[in-house]
CSV table of C-alpha atoms and ligand atoms in Angstrom, one decimal:
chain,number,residue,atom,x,y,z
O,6,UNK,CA,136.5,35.8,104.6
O,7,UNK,CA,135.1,33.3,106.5
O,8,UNK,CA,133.0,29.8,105.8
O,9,UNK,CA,129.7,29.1,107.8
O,10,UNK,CA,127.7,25.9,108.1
O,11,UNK,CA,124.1,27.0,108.9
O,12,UNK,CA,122.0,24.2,109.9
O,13,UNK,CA,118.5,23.9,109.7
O,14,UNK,CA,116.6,24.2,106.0
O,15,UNK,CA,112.7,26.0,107.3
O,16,UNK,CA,112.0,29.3,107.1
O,17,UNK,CA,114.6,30.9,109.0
O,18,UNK,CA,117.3,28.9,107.6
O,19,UNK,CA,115.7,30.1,104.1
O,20,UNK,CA,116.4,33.6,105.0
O,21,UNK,CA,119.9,33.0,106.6
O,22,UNK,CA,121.4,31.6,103.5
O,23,UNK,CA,120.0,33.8,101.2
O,24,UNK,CA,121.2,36.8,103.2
O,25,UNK,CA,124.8,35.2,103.9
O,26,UNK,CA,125.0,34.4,100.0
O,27,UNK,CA,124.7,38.2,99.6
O,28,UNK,CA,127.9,38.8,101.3
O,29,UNK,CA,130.4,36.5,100.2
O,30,UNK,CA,133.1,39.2,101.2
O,31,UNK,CA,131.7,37.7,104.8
O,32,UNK,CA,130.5,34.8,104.1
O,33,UNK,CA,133.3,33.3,101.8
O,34,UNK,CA,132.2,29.9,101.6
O,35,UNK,CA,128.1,28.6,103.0
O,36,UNK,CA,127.2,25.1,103.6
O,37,UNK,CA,123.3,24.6,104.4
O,38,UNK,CA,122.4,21.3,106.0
O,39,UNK,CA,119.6,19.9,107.6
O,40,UNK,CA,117.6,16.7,108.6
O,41,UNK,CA,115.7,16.8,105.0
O,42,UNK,CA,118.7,17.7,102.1
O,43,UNK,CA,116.2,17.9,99.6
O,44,UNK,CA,114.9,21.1,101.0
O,45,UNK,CA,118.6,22.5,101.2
O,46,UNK,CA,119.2,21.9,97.9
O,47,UNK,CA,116.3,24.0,97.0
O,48,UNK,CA,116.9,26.7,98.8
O,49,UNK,CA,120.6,26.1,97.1
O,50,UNK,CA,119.3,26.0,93.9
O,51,UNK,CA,117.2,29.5,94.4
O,52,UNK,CA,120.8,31.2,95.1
O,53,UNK,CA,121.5,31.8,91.2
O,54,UNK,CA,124.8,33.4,91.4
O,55,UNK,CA,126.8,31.3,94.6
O,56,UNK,CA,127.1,27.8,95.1
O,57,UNK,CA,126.1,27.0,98.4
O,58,UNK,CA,127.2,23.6,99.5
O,59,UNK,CA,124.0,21.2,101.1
O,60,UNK,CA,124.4,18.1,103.2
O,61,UNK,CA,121.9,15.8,105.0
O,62,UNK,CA,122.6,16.1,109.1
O,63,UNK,CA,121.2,14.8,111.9
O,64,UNK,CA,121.6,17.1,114.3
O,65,UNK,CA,120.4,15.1,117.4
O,66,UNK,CA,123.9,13.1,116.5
O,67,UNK,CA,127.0,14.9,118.1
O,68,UNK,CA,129.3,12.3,115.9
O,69,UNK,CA,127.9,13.2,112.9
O,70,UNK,CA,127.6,16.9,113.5
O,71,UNK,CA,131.2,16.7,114.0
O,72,UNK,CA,131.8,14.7,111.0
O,73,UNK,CA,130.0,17.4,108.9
O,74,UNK,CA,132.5,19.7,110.6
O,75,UNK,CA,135.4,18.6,110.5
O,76,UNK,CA,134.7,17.7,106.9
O,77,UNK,CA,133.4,21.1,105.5
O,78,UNK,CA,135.7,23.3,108.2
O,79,UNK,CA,133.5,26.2,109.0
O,80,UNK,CA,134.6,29.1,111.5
O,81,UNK,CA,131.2,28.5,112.9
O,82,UNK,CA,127.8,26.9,113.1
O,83,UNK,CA,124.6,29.2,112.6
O,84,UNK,CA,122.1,26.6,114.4
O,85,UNK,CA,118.5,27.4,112.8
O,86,UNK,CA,117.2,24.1,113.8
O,87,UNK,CA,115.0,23.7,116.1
O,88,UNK,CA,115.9,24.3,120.2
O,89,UNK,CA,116.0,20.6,120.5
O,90,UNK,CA,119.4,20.5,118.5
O,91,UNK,CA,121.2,23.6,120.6
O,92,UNK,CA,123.2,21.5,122.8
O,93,UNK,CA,123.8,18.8,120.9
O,94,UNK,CA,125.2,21.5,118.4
O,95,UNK,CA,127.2,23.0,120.9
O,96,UNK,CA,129.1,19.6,122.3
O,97,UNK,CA,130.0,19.2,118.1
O,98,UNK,CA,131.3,23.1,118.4
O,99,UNK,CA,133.4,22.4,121.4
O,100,UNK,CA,134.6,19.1,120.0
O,101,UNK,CA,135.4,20.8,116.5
O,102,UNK,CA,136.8,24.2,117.9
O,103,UNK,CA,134.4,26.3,116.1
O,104,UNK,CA,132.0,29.1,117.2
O,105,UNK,CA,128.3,29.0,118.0
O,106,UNK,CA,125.4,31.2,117.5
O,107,UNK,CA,121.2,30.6,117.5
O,108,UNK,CA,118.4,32.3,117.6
O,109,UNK,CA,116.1,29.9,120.6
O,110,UNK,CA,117.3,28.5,123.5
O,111,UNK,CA,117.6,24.8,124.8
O,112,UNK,CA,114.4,22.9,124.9
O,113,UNK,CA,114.1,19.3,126.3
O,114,UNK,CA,111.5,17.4,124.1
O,115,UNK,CA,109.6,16.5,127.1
O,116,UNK,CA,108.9,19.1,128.9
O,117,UNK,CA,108.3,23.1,127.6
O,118,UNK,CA,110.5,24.9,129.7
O,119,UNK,CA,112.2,27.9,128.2
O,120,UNK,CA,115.4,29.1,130.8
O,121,UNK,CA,119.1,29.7,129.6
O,122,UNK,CA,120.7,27.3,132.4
O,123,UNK,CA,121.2,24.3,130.2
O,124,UNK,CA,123.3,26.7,127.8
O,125,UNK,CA,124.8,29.2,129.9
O,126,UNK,CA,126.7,25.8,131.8
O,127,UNK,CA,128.4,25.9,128.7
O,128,UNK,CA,130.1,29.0,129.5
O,129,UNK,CA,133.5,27.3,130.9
O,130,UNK,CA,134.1,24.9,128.5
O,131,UNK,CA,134.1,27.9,125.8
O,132,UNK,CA,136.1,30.0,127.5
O,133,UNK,CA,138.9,27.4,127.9
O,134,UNK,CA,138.7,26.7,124.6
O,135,UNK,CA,138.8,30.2,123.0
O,136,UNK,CA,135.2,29.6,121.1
O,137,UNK,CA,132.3,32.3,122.1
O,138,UNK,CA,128.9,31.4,121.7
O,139,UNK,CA,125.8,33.6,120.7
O,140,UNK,CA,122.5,33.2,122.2
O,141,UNK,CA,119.2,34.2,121.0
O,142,UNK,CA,120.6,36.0,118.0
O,143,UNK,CA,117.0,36.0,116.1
O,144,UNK,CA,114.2,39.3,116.7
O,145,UNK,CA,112.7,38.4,119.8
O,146,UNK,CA,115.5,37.2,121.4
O,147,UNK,CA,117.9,39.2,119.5
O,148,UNK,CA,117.2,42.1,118.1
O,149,UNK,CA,115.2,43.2,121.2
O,150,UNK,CA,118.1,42.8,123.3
O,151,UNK,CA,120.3,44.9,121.1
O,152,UNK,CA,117.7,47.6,121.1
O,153,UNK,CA,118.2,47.1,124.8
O,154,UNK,CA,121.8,47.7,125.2
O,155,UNK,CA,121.6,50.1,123.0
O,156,UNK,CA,118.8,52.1,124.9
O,157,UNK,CA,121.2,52.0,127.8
O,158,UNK,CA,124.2,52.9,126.6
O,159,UNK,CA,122.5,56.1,124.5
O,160,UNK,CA,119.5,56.9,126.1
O,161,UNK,CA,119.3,56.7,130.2
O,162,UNK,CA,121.0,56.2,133.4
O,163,UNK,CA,119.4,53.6,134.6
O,164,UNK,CA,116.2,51.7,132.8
O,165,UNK,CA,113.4,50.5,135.3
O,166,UNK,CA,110.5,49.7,132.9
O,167,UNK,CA,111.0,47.3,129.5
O,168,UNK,CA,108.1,46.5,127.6
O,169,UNK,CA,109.1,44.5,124.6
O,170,UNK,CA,106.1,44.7,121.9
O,171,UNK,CA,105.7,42.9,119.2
O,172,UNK,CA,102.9,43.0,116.8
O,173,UNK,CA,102.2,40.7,113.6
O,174,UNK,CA,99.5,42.8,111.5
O,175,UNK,CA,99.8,40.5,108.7
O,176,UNK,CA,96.9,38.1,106.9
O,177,UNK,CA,98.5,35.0,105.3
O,178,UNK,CA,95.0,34.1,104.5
O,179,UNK,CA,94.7,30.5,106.0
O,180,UNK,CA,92.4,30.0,109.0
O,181,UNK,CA,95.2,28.7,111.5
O,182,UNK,CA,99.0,28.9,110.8
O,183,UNK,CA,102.0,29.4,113.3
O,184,UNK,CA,104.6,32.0,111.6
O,185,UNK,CA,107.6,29.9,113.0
O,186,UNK,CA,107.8,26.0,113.6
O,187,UNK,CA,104.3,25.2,114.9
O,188,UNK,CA,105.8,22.8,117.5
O,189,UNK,CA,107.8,25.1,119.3
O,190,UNK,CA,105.4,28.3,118.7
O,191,UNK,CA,102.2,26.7,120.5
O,192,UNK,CA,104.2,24.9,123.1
O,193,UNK,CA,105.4,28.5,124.3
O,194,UNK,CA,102.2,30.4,123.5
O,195,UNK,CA,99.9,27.4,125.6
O,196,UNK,CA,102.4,27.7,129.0
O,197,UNK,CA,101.7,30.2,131.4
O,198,UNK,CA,102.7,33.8,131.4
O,199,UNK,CA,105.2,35.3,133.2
O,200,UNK,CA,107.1,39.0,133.8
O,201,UNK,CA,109.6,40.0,136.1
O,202,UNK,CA,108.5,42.4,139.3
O,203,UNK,CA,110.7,43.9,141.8
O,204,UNK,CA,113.2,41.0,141.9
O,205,UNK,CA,110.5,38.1,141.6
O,206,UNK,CA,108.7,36.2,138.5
O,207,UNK,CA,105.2,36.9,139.2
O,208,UNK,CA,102.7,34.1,136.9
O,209,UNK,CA,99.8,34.5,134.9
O,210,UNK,CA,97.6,32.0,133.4
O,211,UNK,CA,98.3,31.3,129.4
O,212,UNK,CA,97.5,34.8,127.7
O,213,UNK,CA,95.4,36.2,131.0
O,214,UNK,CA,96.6,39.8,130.7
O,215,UNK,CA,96.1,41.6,127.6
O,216,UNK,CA,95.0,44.6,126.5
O,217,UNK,CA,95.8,47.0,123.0
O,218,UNK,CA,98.6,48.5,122.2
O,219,UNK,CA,99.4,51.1,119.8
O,220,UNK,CA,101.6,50.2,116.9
O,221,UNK,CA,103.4,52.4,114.8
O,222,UNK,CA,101.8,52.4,111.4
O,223,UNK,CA,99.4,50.0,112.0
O,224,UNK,CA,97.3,50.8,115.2
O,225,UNK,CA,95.8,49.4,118.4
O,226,UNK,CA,96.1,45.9,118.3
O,227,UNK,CA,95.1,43.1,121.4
O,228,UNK,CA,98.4,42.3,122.7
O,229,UNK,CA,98.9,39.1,124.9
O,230,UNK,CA,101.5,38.7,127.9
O,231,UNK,CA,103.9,36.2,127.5
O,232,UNK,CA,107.1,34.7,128.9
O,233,UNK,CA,109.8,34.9,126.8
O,234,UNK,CA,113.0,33.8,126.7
O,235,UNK,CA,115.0,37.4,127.0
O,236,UNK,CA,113.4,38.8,129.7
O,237,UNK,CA,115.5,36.4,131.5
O,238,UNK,CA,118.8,37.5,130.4
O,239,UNK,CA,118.1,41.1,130.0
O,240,UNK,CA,116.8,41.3,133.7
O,241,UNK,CA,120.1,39.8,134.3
O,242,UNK,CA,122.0,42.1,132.5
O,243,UNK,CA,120.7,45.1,133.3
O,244,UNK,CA,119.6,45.1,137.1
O,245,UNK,CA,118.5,48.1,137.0
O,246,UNK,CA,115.2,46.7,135.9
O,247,UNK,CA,112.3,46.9,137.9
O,248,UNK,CA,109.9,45.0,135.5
O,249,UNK,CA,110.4,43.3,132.0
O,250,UNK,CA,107.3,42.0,130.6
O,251,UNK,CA,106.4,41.0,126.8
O,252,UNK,CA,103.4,41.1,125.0
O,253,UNK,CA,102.3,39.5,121.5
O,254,UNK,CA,99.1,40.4,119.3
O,255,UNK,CA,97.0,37.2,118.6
O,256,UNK,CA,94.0,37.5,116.3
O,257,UNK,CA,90.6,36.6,117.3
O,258,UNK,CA,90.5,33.5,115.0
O,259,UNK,CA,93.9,32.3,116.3
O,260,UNK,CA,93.1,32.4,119.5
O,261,UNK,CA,89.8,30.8,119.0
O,262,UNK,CA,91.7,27.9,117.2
O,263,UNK,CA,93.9,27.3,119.8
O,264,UNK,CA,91.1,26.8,122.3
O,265,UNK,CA,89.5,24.4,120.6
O,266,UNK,CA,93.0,22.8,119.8
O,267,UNK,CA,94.1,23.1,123.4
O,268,UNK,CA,90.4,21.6,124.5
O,269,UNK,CA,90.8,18.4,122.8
O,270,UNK,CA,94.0,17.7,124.0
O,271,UNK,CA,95.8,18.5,120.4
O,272,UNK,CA,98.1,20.5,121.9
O,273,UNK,CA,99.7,18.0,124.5
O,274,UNK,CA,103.2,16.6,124.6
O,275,UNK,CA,102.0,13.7,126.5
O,276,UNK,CA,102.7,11.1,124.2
O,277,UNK,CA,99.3,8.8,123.7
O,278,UNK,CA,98.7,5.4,122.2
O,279,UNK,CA,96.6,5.6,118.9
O,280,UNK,CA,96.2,2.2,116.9
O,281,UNK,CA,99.0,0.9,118.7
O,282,UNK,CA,101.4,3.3,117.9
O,283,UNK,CA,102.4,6.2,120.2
O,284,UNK,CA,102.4,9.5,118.9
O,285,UNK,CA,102.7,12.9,120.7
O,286,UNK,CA,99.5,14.9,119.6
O,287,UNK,CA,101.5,18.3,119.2
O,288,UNK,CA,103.4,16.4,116.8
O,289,UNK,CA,100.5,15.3,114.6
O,290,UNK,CA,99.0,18.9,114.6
O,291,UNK,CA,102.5,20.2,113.1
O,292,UNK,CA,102.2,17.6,110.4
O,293,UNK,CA,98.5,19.2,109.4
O,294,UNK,CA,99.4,22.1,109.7
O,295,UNK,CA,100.8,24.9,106.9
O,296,UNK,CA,104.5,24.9,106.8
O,297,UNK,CA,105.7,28.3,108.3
O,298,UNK,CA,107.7,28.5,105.2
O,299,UNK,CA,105.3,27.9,102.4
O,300,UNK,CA,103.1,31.2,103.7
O,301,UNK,CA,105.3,33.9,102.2
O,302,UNK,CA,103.1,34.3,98.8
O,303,UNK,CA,99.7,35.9,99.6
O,304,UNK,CA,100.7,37.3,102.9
O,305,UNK,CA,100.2,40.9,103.4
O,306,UNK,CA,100.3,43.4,106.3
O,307,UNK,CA,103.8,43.9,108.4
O,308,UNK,CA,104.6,43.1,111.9
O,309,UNK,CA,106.0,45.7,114.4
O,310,UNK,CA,108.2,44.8,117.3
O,311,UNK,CA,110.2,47.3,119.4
O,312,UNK,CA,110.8,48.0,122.9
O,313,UNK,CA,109.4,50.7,125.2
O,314,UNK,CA,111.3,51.8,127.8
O,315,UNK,CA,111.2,54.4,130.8
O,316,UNK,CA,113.6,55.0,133.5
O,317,UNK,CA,115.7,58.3,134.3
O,318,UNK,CA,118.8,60.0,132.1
O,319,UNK,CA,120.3,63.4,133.6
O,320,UNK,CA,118.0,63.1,137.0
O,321,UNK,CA,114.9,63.4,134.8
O,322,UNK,CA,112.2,60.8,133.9
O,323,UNK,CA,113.1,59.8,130.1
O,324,UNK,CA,110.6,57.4,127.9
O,325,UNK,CA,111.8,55.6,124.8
O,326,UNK,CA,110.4,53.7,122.3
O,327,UNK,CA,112.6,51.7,119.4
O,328,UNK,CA,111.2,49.2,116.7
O,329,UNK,CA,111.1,48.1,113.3
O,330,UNK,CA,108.1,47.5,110.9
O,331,UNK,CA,108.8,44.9,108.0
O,332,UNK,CA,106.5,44.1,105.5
O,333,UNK,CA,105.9,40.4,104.5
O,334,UNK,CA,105.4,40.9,100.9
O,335,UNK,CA,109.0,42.8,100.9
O,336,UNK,CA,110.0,39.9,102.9
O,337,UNK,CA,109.0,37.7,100.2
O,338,UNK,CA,110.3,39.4,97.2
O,339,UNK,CA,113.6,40.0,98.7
O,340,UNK,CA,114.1,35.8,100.0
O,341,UNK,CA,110.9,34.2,99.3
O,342,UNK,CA,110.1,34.0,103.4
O,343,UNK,CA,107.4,35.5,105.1
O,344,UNK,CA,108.4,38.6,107.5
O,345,UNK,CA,108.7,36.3,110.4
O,346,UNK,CA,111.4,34.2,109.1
O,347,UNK,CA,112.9,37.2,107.8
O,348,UNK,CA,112.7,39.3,111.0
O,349,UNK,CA,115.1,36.2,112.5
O,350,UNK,CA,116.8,35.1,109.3
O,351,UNK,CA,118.8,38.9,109.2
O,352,UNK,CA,119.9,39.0,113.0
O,353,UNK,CA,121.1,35.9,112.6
O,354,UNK,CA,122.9,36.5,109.6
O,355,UNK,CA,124.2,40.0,111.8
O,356,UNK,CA,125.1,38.0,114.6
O,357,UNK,CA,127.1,36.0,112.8
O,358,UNK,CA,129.4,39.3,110.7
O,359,UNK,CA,129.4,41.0,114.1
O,360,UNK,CA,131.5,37.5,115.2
O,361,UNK,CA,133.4,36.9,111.7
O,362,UNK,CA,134.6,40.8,111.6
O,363,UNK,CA,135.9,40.3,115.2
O,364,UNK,CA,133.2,43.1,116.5
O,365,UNK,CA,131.7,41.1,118.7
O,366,UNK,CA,134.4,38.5,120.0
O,367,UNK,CA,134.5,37.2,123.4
O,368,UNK,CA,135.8,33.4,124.5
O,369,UNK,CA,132.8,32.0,126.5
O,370,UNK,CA,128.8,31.9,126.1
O,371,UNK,CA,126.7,35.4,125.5
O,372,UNK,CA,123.4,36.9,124.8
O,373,UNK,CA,123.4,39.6,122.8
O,374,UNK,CA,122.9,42.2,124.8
O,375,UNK,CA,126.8,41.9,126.6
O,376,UNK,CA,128.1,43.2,123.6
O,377,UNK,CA,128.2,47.0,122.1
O,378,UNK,CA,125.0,47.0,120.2
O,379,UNK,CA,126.3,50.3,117.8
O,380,UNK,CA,127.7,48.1,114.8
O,381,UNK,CA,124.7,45.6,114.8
O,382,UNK,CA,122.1,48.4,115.1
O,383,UNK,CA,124.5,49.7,111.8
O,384,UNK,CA,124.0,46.5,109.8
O,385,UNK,CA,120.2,46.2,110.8
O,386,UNK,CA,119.3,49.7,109.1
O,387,UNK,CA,121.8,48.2,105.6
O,388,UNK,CA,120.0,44.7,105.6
O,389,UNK,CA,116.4,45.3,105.6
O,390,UNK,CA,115.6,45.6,109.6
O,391,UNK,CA,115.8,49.5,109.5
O,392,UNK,CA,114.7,50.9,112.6
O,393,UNK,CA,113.2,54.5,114.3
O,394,UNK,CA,112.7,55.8,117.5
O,395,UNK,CA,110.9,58.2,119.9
O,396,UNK,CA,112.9,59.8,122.3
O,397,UNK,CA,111.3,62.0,125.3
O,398,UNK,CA,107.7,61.1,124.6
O,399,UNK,CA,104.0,59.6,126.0
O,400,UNK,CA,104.4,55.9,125.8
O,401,UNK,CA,101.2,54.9,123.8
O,402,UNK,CA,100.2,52.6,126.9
O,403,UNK,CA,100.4,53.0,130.7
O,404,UNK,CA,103.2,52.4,132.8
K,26,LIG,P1,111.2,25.2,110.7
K,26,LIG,O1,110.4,24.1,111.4
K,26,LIG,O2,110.6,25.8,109.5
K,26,LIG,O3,112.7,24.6,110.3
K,26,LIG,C1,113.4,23.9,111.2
K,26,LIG,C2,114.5,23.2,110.4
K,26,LIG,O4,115.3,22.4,111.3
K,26,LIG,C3,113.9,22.2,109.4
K,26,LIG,O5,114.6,22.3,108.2
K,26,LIG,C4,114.1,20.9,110.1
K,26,LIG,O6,114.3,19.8,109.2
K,26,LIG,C5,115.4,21.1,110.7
K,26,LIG,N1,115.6,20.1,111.8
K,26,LIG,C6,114.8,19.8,112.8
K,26,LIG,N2,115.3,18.8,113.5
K,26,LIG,C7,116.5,18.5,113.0
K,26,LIG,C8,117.5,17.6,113.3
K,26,LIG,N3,117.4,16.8,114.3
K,26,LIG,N4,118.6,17.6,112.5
K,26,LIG,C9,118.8,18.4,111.5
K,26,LIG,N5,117.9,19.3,111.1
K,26,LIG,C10,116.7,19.4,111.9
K,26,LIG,O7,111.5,26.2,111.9
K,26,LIG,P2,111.8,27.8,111.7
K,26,LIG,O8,112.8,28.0,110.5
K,26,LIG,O9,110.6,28.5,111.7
K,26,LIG,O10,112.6,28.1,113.0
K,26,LIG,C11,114.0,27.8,113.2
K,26,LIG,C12,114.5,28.3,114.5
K,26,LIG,O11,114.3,29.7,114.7
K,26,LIG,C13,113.7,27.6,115.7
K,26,LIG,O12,114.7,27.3,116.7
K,26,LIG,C14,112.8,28.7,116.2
K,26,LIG,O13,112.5,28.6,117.6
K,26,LIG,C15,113.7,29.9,115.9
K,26,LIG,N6,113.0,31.2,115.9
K,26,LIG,C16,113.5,32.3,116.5
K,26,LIG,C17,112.9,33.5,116.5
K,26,LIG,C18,113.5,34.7,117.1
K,26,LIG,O14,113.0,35.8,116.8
K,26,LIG,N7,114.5,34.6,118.0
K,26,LIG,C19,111.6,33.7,115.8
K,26,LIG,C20,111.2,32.5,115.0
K,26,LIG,C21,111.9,31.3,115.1
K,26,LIG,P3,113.0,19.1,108.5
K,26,LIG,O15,112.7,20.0,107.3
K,26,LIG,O16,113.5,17.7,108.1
K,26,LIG,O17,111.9,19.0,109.5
C-alpha cells in the first residue's frame, strides 16, 4: 500500500494512471500532476471509481517539485514527462527521500544527445541515501531490456547477437503524426544511426540501413536502424555482446513527410528569429501537429516489438525470438490511449509494483535489465503486455 505521484498528463501518463488506479491494493493513494492541470483533471475525472488527486507542477522547478512532494508524500515519483524534466525530477527525489523511476533518459534542450551519463552520475547520491532509481522503465527502453535479462538467465550461455524489433503496423488515419511526444520522437528519428560492433559504435547516416523484417502476425515490414537509448546499457550489462542494433518500421508517407520537414529546416533545434520573436522550429511543428494522445479513436492495426537473439546454450548455437503484439483499438477501449502510450504506460506502471512490492529493490540508480526479470515478465502477461516466444528456430532475417 503505497502512494505514487506520476508526473506528466500526455499519453503515457494517461495510461499510467489509469493502470495504477486498477490496483489500489498497490497503488493506495495516486496523485497526477503536470505542467497543464486541466488535462490531469480529465484524465482524473475518466477514473469513475478512485479519486486520483491532480496538481499543476512545473517540473523544470526542483523547489516546487519538492513542494509537491513533501506536500502529497509519495513513496516515489513515476516521471512521464518529458526527458527534459529527468534530472531536475531526480535532485527533488534525492531532496525528498523518495524513489525514482522513467521511461526516457536525460535530454539537454539544446542539443539531441541520447546517453545515460547525466543519470547514471546520480548513482552515489542514491545509494547513500537508500532511494533506487529506475531507468528506461517504458517498452523500448524497458520492456526490451527485461526480455533481455530474461533471455539470459533462461535461454543461453552467453548472447552475442541482439536485434531489438519493433514494428507499428497501425493506421491512425492522419497523414503525419508522431505516436509519442513529436518533439522528442523526430529529434531521435532525424540523428544519425548507430549499433554497437565488436566493442565499438560504428555510425550510420539517419535511417541508411534498412531492410524488411518479418513480424509476427503482421508480416514483412521496412524496418529502419536506429540508435536507441538501451543498446547502451544492455551492451553494458551483458558483455557478452558482440552486436546490439535496433530497427523501427516507418511508412512510406512518414518518411516522405519528414524529408520534406527535415528539408525546410522544420525539424531544427536551432532557435531562429521570426517577426522578432525567436522560436525553435521543432517547437512550432509540435504545436501543428496531432497530439500523440488524441489518436487513440480510429486507429487500427497493432505494433510488434520483441527481441531476436542468437548466441550459444549447452555448447550449441541457440536462436531466440521474444515479443508482444498489442492492438491499438484494445489499447483504446481498455484506457482511451493508442497502443504506443499503452505499450509504455504498463511497464511503467510494472516498474513501479516491481519497486513498491520490494521485488525489485536496490539503493542506487538502475536499468532494468540489473534486476531478475521473472516477476515483471509475470505482471506483463496479467496487465495487457502478454508475450510469446520461439525457442531453437530460423531467425526471420539474417544474422
Ligand atoms: P506527451 O507530450 O504526450 O506528454 C508529456 C507530458 O509532460 C505533458 O502532459 C506535458 O505537459 C508534461 N510536461 C512537459 N514539460 C513539463 C514540465 N516542465 N513540467 C510538468 N509537466 C511537463 O508525451 P508522451 O506521454 O508521449 O511521453 C511521455 C514520456 O514517455 C516521454 O519522456 C517519452 O520520451 C517517453 N516514452 C517512452 C517510450 C518507451 O517505450 N520507453 C515510448 C514513448 C514515450 P503539457 O501537457 O502542458 O505539455
Amino acid at each position: 500500500m503505497s502512494r505514487v505521484l506520476i508526473i506528466g498528463a500526455g499519453g503515457v501518463g494517461n495510461v499510467v494512471a489509469k493502470k495504477c488506479a486498477m490496483l489500489p491494493e498497490v497503488f493506495s493513494e495516486i496523485m497526477l500532476a503536470s505542467r497543464t492541470k486541466s488535462k490531469c483533471d480529465k484524465i482524473a475525472s475518466e477514473i469513475k471509481d478512485r479519486t486520483i488527486h491532480t496538481a499543476q507542477v512545473d517540473a523544470d522547478n526542483v523547489p516546487e517539485l519538492v513542494a509537491l512532494i513533501n506536500e502529497f508524500k509519495p513513496a516515489m515519483v513515476i516521471n512521464v514527462a518529458l526527458p527534459y524534466q529527468d534530472l531536475t525530477i531526480m535532485d527533488a527525489c534525492l531532496e525528498t527521500g523518495v524513489h525514482y523511476l522513467d521511461t526516457a533518459n536525460y535530454e539537454p534542450k539544446d542539443v539531441a544527445k541520447f546517453e545515460y551519463s547525466w543519470q547514471w552520475a546520480y548513482m552515489d547520491r542514491f545509494k547513500e541515501k537508500g532511494l533506487m532509481a529506475l531507468l528506461g522503465c517504458g517498452f523500448d527502453p524497458g520492456v526490451t531490456g527485461v526480455y533481455t535479462a530474461y533471455a539470459a538467465k533462461h535461454h543461453f550461455d552467453e548472447m552475442h547477437y541482439l536485434d531489438i524489433v519493433d514494428c507499428n503496423a497501425g493506421d491512425h488515419g492522419k497523414a503525419f503524426a508522431t505516436n509519442f511526444n513529436p518533439e522528442i520522437n523526430i529529434r531521435e528519428i532525424t540523428q544519425n544511426g548507430r549499433f554497437y560492433e565488436n566493442g565499438d559504435w560504428v555510425e550510420t547516416k539517419p535511417l541508411e540501413f534498412h531492410k524488411p523484417i518479418d513480424y509476427p502476425n503482421i508480416g514483412a515490414r521496412e524496418s529502419y536502424l536506429l540508435y536507441h537509448e538501451e543498446l547502451e546499457s544492455l551492451v553494458k550489462n551483458f558483455p557478452s555482446i558482440k552486436r546490439a542494433r535496433f530497427w523501427m518500421t516507418f511508412g512510406q508517407e512518414y518518411i516522405k513527410h519528414l524529408e520534406v520537414l527535415q528539408n525546410v529546416g522544420m525539424t531544427s533545434i536551432e532557435p531562429i528569429k521570426f517577426q522578432g520573436q525567436e522560436i525553435i522550429p521543432l517547437e512550432f511543428l509540435k504545436a501543428l501537429l496531432p497530439e500523440p494522445s488524441s489518436l487513440g479513436e480510429n486507429y487500427e492495426g497493432e505494433t510488434s516489438i520483441g527481441c531476436q537473439i542468437k548466441g550459444v546454450k549447452d555448447g550449441k548455437d541457440q536462436t531466440y525470438y521474444v515479443w508482444n503484439n498489442c492492438s491499438h483499438q484494445a489499447a483504446y477501449d481498455e484506457t482511451g490511449g493508442q497502443g504506443v502510450a499503452y505499450t509504455t504506460g504498463v511497464p511503467a506502471m510494472i516498474g513501479a509494483m516491481m519497486m513498491l512490492t520490494g521485488k525489485w529493490n536496490k539503493a542506487g540508480v538502475y536499468n532494468v535489465e540489473e534486476f531478475d526479470p521473472d516477476p515483471f515478465m509475470e505482471q506483463l502477461n496479467i496487465h495487457g503486455l502478454p508475450w510469446h516466444e520461439k525457442v531453437g528456430l530460423e531467425l526471420p532475417h539474417e544474422y
